[in-house]
Coordinates of C-alpha atoms and ligand atoms in Angstrom, one line a residue:
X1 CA 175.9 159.7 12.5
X2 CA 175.7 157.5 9.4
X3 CA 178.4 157.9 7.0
X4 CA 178.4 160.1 4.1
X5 CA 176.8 158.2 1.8
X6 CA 174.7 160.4 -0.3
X7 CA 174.4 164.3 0.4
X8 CA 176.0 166.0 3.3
X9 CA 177.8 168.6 4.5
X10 CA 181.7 168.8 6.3
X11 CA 182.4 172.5 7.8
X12 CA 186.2 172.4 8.4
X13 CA 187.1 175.8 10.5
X14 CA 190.2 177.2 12.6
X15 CA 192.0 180.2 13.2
X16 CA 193.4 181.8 10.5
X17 CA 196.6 180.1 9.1
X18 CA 195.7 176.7 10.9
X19 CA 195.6 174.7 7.4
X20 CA 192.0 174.2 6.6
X21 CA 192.1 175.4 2.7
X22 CA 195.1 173.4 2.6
X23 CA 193.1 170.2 4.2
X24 CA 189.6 171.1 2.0
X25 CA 191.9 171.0 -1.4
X26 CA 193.3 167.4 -0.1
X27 CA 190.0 165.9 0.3
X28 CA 188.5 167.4 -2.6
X29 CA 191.1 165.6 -4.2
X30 CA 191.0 162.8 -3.0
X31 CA 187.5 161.7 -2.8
X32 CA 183.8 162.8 -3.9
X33 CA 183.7 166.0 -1.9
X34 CA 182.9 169.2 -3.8
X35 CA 184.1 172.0 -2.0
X36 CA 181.9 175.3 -1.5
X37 CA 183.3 177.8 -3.1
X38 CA 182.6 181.1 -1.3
X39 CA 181.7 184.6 -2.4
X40 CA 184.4 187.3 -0.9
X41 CA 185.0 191.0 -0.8
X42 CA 188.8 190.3 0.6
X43 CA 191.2 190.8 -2.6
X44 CA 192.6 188.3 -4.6
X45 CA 196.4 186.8 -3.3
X46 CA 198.5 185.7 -6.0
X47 CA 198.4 182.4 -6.4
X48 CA 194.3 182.7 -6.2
X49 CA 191.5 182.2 -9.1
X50 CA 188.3 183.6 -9.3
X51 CA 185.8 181.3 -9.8
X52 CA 188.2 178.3 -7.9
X53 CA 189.0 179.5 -4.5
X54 CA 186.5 182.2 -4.4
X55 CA 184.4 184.5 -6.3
X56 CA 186.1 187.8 -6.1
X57 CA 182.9 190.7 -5.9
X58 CA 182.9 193.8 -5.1
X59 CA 181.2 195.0 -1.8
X60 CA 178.1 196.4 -3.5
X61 CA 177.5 193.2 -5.0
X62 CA 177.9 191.1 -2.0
X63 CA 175.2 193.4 -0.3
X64 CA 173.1 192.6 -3.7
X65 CA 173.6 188.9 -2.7
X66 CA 172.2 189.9 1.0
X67 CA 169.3 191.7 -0.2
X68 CA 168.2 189.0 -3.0
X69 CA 168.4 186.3 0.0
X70 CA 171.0 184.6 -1.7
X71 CA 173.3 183.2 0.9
X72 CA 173.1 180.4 3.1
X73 CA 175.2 181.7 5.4
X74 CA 177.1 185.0 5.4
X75 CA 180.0 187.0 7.8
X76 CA 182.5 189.8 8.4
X77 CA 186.0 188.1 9.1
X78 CA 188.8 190.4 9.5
X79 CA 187.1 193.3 7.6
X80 CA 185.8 192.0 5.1
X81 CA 182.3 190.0 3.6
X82 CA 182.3 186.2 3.2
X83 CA 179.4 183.5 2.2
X84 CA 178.4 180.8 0.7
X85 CA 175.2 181.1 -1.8
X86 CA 172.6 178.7 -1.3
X87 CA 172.4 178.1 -5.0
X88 CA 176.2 176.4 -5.1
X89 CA 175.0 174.4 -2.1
X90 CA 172.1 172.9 -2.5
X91 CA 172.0 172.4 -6.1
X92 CA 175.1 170.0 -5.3
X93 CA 173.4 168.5 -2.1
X94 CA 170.5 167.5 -4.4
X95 CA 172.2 165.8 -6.9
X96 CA 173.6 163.4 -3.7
X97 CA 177.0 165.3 -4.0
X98 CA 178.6 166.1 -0.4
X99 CA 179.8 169.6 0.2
X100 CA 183.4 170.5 2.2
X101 CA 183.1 174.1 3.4
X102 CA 186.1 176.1 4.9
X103 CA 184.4 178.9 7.0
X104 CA 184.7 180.8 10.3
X105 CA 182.8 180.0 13.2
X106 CA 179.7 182.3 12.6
X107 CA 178.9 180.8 9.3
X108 CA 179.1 177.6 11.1
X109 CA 176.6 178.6 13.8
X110 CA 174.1 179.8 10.9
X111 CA 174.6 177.1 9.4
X112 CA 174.0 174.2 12.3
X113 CA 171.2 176.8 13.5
X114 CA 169.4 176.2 10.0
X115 CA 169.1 172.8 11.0
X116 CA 168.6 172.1 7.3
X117 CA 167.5 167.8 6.4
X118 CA 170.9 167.3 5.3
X119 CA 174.0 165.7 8.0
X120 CA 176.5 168.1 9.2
X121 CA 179.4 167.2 10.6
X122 CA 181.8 170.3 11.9
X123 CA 185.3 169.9 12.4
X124 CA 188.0 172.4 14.6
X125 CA 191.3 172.3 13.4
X126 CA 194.1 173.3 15.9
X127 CA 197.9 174.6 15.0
X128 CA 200.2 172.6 16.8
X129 CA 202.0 176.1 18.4
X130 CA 201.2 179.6 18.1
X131 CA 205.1 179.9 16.9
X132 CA 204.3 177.8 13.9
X133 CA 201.0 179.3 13.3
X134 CA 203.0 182.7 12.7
X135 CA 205.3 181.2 11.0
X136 CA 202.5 179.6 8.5
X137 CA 200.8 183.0 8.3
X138 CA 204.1 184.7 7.9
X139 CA 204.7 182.3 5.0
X140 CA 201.3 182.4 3.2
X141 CA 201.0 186.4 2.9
X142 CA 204.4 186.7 1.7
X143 CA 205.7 188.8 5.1
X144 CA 202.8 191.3 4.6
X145 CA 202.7 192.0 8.6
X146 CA 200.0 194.0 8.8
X147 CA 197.5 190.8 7.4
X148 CA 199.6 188.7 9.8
X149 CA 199.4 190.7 13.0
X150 CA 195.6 191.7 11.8
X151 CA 194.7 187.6 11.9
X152 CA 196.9 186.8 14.9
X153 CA 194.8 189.2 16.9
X154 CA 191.8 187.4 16.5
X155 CA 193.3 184.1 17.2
X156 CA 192.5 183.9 20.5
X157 CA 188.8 184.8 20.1
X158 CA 188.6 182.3 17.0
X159 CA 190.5 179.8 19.0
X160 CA 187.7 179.6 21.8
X161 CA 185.1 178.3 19.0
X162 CA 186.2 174.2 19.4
X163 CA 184.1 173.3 22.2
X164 CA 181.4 174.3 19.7
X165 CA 182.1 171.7 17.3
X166 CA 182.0 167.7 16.8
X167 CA 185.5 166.8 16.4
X168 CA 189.0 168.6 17.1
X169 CA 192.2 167.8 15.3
X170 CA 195.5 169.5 15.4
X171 CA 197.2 170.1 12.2
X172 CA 200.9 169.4 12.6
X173 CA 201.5 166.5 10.2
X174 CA 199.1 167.5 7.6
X175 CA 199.2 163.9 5.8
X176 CA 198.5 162.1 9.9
X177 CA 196.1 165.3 10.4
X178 CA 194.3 164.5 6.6
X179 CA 194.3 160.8 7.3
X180 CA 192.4 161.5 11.2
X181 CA 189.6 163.8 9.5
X182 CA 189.0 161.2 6.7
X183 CA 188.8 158.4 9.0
X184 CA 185.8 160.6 10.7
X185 CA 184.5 161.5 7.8
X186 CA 184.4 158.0 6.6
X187 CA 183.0 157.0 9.7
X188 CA 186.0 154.8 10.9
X189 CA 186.6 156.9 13.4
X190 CA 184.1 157.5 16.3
X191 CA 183.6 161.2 16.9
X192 CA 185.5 160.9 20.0
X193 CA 188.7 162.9 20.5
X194 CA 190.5 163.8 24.0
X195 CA 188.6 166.4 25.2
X196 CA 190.7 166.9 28.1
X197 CA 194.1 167.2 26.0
X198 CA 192.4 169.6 23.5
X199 CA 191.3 171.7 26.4
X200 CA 195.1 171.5 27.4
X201 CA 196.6 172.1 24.1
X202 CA 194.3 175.2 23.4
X203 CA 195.7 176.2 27.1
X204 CA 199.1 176.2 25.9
X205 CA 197.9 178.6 22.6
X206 CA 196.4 181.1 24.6
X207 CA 200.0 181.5 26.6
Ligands
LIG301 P1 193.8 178.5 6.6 O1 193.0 178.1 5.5 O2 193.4 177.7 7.9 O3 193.9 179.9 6.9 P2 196.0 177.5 5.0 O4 195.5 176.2 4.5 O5 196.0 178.6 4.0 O6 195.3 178.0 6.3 O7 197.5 177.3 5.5 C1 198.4 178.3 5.9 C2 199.8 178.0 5.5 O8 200.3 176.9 6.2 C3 199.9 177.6 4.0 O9 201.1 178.2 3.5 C4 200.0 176.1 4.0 O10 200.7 175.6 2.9 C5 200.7 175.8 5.3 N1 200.3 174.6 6.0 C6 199.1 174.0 6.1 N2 199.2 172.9 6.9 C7 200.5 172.7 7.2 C8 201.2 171.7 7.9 N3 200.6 170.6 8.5 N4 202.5 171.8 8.1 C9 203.2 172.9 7.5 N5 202.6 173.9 6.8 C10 201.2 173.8 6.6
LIG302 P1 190.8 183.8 4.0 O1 190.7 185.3 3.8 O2 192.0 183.3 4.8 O3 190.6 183.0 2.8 O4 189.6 183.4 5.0 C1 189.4 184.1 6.2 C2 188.3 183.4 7.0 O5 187.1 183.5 6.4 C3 188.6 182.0 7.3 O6 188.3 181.7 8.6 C4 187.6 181.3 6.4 O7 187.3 180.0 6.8 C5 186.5 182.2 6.4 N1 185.6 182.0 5.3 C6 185.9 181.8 4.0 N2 184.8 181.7 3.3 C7 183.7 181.9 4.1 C8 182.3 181.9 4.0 O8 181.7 181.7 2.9 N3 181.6 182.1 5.1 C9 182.1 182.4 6.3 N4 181.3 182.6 7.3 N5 183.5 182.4 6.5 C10 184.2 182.1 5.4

């Protein structure tokens, strides 16, 4: 794979409460990725903006968005609608802009199956324990259990996805875990990773 250069697309995904919003606003941030902002029927949390982290519609508009062909990719995940409209990404693709998406592992698929002109490059992240991954959940939905317990049940089968994917990380340090996916982004970083440790790590999560 040639470095992202000109147009291009980066799928971060993981199991819920892993860190990959947290690692797509980082490199957003910090260099010319534009981020694919995603269409969802799941309600707002506080801290969120329509129009910035998502566009908030309602499920009779989402289905509108099926029916008019609109998405490039589209799932259920944990009951409710996600996708990302192919307007938002290939108008930025054109332009040369490269696109960071944060999506579950079905999008991925549809996407990667698409095998659209454009690179790809898909990246698993991994929680460094299933303790602190409870503890991040527990954290990000302000103790509301029943959204906790509801995305630690499909950890496991979410968890399972890696082997499908070009490059595995595990998020404990995010700055060390932001520098390693930049460093394969930027192509200073062959797309190798210990396969055998992964394997061993994602072992120790299904425990
Ligand atoms: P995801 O998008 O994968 O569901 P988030 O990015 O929302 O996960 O992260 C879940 C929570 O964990 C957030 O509160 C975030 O601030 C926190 N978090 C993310 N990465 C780390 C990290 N490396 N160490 C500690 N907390 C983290
Ligand atoms: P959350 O509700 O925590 O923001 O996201 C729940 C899950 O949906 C995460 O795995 C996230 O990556 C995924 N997701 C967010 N947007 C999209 C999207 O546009 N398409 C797909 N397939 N998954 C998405």
């Amino acid at each position: 794979m040639s470095s992202f250069k000109k147009g291009g697309m980066v799928i971060l995904s993981s199991p819920s409460g892993a860190g990959k919003t947290t690692l797509v606003k980082k490199i957003t941030k910090n260099s010319n990725f534009v981020v694919s902002i995603s269409h969802t029927t799941r309600a707002p949390r506080l801290n969120e903006k329509n129009g910035k982290d998502y566009y908030f519609i309602s499920k009779n508009q989402f289905k509108k968005l099926i029916k008019k062909r609109e998405f490039l990719e589209h799932a259920k995940v944990f009951d409710n609608y996600y996708g990302s409209t192919k307007k938002i990404v290939i108008d930025q693709i054109k332009k040369g802009k490269k696109i960071v998406f944060d999506i579950d592992w079905q999008g991925t698929r549809q996407i990667r199956n698409k095998k659209l002109n454009y690179e790809l490059l898909t990246i698993f992240i991994l929680p460094p324990s299933k303790k602190e991954l409870l503890k991040r959940l527990i954290k990000r939905e302000r103790k509301n259990m029943k959204t906790v317990k509801k995305r630690m049940k499909e950890f496991k089968k979410d968890l399972l996805k890696w082997k499908e994917y070009d490059y595995v990380v595990i998020n404990d340090d995010l700055k060390k875990c932001y520098n390693n996916i930049m460093k394969v982004i930027n192509n200073k970083k062959k797309l190798l990773f210990d396969k055998t440790f992964i394997n061993k790590h994602v072992k120790s999560l299904l425990n």
